[in-house]
JSON list of C-alpha atoms in Angstrom, two decimals:
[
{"chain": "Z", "resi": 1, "resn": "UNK", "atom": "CA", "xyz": [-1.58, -141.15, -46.66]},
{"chain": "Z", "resi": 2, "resn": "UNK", "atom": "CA", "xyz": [-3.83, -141.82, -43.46]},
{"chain": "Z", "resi": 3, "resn": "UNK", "atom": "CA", "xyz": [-2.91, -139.59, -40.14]},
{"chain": "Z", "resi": 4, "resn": "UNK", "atom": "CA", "xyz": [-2.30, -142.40, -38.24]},
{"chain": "Z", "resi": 5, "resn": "UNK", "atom": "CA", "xyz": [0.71, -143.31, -40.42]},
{"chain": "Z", "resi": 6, "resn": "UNK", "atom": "CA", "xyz": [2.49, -140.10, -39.89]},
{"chain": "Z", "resi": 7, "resn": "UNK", "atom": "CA", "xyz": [2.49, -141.24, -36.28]},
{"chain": "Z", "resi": 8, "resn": "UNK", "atom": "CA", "xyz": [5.02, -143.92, -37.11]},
{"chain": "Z", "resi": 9, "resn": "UNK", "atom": "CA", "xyz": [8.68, -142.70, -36.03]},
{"chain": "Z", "resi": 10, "resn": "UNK", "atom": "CA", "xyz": [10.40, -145.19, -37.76]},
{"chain": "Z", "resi": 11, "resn": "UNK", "atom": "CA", "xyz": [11.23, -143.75, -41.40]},
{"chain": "Z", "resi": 12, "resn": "UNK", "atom": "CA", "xyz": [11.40, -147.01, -43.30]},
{"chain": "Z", "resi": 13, "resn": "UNK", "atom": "CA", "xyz": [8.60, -148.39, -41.35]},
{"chain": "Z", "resi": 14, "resn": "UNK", "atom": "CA", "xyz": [6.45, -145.64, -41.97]},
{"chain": "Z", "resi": 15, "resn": "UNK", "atom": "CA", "xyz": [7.57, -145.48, -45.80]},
{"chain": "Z", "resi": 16, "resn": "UNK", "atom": "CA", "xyz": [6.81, -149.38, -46.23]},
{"chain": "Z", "resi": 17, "resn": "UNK", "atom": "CA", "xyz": [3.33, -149.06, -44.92]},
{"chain": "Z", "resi": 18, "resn": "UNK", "atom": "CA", "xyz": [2.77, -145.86, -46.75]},
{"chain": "Z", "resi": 19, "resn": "UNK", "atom": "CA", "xyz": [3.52, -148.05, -50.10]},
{"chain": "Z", "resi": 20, "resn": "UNK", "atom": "CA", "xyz": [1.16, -150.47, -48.52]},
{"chain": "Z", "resi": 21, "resn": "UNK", "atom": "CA", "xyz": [-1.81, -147.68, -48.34]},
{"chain": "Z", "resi": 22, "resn": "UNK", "atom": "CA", "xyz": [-0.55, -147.32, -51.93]},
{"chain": "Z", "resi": 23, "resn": "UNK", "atom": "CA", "xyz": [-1.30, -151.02, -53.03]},
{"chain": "Z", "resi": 24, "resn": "UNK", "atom": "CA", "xyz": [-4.09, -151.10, -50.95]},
{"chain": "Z", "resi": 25, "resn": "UNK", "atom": "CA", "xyz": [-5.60, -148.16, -53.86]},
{"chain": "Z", "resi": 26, "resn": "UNK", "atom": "CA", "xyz": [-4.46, -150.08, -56.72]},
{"chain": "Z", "resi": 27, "resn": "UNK", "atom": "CA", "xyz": [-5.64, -153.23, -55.95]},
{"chain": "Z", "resi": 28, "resn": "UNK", "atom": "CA", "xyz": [-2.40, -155.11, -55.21]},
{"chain": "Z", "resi": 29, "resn": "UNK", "atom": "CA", "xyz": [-3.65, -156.75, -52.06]},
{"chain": "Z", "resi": 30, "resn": "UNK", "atom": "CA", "xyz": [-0.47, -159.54, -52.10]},
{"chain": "Z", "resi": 31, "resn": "UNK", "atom": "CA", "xyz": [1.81, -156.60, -50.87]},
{"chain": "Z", "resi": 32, "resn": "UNK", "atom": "CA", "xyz": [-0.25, -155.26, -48.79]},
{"chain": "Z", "resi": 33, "resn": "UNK", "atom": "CA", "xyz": [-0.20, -158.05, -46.59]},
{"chain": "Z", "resi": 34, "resn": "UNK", "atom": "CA", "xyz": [3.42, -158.89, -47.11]},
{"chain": "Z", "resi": 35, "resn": "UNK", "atom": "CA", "xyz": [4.26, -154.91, -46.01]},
{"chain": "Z", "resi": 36, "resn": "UNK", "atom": "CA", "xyz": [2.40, -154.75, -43.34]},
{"chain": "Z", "resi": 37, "resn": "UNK", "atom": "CA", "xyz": [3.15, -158.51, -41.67]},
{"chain": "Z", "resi": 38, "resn": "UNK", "atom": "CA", "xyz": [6.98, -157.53, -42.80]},
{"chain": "Z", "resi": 39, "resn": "UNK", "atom": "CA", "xyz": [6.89, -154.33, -40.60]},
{"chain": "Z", "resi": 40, "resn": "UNK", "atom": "CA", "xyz": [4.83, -156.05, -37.97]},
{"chain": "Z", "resi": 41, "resn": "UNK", "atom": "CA", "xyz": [7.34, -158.77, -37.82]},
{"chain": "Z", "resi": 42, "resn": "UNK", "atom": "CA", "xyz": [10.18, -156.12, -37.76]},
{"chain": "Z", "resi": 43, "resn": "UNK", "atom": "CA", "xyz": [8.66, -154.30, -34.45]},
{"chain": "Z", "resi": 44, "resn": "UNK", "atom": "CA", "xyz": [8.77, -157.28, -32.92]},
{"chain": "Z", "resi": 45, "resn": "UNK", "atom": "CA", "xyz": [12.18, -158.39, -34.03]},
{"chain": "Z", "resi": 46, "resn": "UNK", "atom": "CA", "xyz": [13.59, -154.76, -32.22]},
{"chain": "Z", "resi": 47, "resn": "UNK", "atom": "CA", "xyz": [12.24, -155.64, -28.90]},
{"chain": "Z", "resi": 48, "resn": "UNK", "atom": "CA", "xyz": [12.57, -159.33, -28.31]},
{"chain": "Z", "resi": 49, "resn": "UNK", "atom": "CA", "xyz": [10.64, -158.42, -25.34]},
{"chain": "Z", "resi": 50, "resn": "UNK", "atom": "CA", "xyz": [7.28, -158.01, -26.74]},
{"chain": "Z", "resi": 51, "resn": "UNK", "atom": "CA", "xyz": [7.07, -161.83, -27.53]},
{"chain": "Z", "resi": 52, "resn": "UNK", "atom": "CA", "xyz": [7.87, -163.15, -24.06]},
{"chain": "Z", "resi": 53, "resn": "UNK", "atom": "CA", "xyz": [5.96, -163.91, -21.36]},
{"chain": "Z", "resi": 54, "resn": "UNK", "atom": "CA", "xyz": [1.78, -163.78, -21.72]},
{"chain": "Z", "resi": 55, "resn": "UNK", "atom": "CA", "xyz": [1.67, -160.73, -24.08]},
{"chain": "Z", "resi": 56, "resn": "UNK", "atom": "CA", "xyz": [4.00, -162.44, -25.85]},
{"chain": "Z", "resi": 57, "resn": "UNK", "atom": "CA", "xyz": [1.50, -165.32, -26.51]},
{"chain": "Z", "resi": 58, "resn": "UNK", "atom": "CA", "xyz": [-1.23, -162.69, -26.91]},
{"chain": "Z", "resi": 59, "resn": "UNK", "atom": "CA", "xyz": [0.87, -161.13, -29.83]},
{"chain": "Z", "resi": 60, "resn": "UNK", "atom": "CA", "xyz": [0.38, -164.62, -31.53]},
{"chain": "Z", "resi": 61, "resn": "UNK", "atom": "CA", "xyz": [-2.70, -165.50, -31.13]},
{"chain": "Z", "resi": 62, "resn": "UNK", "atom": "CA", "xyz": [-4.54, -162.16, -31.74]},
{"chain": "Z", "resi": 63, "resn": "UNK", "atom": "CA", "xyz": [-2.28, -161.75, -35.11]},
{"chain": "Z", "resi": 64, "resn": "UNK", "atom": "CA", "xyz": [-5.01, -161.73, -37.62]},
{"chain": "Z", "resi": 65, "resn": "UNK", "atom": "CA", "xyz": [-5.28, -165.44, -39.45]},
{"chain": "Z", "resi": 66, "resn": "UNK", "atom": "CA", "xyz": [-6.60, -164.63, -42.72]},
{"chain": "Z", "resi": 67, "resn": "UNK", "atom": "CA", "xyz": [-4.03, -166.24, -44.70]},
{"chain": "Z", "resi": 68, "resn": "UNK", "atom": "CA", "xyz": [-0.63, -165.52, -42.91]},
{"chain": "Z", "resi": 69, "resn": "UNK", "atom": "CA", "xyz": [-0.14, -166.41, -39.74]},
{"chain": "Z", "resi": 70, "resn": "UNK", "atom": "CA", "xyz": [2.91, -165.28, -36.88]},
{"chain": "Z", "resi": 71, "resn": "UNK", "atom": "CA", "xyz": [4.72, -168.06, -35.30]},
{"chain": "Z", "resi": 72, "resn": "UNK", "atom": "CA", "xyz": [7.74, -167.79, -33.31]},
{"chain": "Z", "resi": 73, "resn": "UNK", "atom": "CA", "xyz": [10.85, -169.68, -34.52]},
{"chain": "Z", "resi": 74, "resn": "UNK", "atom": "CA", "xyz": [12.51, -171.87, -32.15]},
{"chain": "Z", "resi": 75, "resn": "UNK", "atom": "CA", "xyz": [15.14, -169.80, -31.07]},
{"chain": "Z", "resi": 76, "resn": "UNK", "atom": "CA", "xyz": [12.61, -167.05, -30.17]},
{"chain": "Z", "resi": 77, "resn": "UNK", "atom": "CA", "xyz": [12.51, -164.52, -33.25]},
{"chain": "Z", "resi": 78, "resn": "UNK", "atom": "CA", "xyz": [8.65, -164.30, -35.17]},
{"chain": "Z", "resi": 79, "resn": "UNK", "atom": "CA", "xyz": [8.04, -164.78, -38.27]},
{"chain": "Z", "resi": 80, "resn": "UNK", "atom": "CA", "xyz": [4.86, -165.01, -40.95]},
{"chain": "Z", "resi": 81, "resn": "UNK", "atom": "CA", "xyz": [3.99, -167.90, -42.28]},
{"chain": "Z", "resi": 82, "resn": "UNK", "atom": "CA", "xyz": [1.75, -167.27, -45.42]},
{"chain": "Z", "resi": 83, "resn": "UNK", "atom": "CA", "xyz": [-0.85, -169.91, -46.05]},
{"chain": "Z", "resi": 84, "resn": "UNK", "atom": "CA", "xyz": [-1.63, -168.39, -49.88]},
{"chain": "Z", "resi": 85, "resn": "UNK", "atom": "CA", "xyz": [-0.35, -165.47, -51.98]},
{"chain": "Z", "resi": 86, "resn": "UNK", "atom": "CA", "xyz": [-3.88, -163.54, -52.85]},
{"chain": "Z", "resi": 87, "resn": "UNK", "atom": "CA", "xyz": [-5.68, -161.83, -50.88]},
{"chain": "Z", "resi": 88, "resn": "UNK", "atom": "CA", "xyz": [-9.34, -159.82, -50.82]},
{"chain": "Z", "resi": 89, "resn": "UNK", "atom": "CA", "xyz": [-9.42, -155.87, -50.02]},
{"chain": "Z", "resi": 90, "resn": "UNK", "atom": "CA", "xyz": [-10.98, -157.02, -46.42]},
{"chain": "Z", "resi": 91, "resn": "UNK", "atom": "CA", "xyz": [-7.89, -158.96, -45.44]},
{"chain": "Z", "resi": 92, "resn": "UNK", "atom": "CA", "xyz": [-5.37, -157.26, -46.80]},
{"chain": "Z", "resi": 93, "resn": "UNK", "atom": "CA", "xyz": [-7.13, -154.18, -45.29]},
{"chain": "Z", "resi": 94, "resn": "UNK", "atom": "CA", "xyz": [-7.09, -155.97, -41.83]},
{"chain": "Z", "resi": 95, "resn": "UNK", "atom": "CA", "xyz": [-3.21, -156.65, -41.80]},
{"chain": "Z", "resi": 96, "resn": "UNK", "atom": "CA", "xyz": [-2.86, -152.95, -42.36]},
{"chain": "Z", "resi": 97, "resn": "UNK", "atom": "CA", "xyz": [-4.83, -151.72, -40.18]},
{"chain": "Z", "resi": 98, "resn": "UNK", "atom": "CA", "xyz": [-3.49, -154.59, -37.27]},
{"chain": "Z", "resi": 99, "resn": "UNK", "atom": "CA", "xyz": [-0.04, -153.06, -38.19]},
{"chain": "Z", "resi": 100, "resn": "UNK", "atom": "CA", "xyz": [-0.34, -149.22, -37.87]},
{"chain": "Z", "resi": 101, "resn": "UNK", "atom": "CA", "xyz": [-2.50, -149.30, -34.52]},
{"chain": "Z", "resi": 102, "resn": "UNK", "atom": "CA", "xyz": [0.67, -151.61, -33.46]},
{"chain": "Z", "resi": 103, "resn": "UNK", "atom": "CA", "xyz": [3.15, -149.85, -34.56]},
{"chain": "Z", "resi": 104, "resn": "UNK", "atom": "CA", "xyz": [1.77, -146.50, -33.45]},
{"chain": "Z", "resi": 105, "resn": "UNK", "atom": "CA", "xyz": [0.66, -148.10, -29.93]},
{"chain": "Z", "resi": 106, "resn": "UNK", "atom": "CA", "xyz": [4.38, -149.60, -29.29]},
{"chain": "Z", "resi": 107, "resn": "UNK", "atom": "CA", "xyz": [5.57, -145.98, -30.27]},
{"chain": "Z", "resi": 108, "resn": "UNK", "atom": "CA", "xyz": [7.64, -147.51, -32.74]}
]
């Protein structure tokens, strides 16, 4: 498991990503993205405010958009739309790496 992950508090956070880094070796690059958007998603859901006001927006736009992309419901909440269901190593790598340095950065 990479260092940075052990730097996630959050047990089930930390444990979903850590079966990402595991699909991520076996080729199961699908999950990968689905994990990591899911606990991206999730941070966001358990402070409502990291999506308001201009970093809010930022949080949307610099979401990577290699397939799945984050919107933000109507009443507020985010959420991942997913354009297709495979991915390459390079993307799914991307949405993993997007998540831990967020995750670790919000101290979540």
């Amino acid at each position: 498991m990479p260092a940075k992950l052990d730097r996630i508090k959050d047990d089930a956070l930390r444990d979903s990503l850590a079966t990402a880094h595991v699909s991520l070796k076996s080729g199961n690059f699908p999950d990968v993205v689905h994990r990591s958007s899911d606990a991206y998603v999730e941070m966001l859901r358990r402070d409502p405010d990291l999506m308001k006001g201009p970093m809010g927006m930022r949080r949307i736009l610099f979401y990577p958009r290699l397939g799945a992309r984050l919107i933000q419901e109507s009443d507020g909440s985010p959420a991942v739309i997913y354009d297709r269901e495979t991915f390459s190593f390079s993307e799914a790598i991307t949405y993993f790496e997007f998540a831990v340095d967020s995750l670790v950065r919000e101290g979540v």
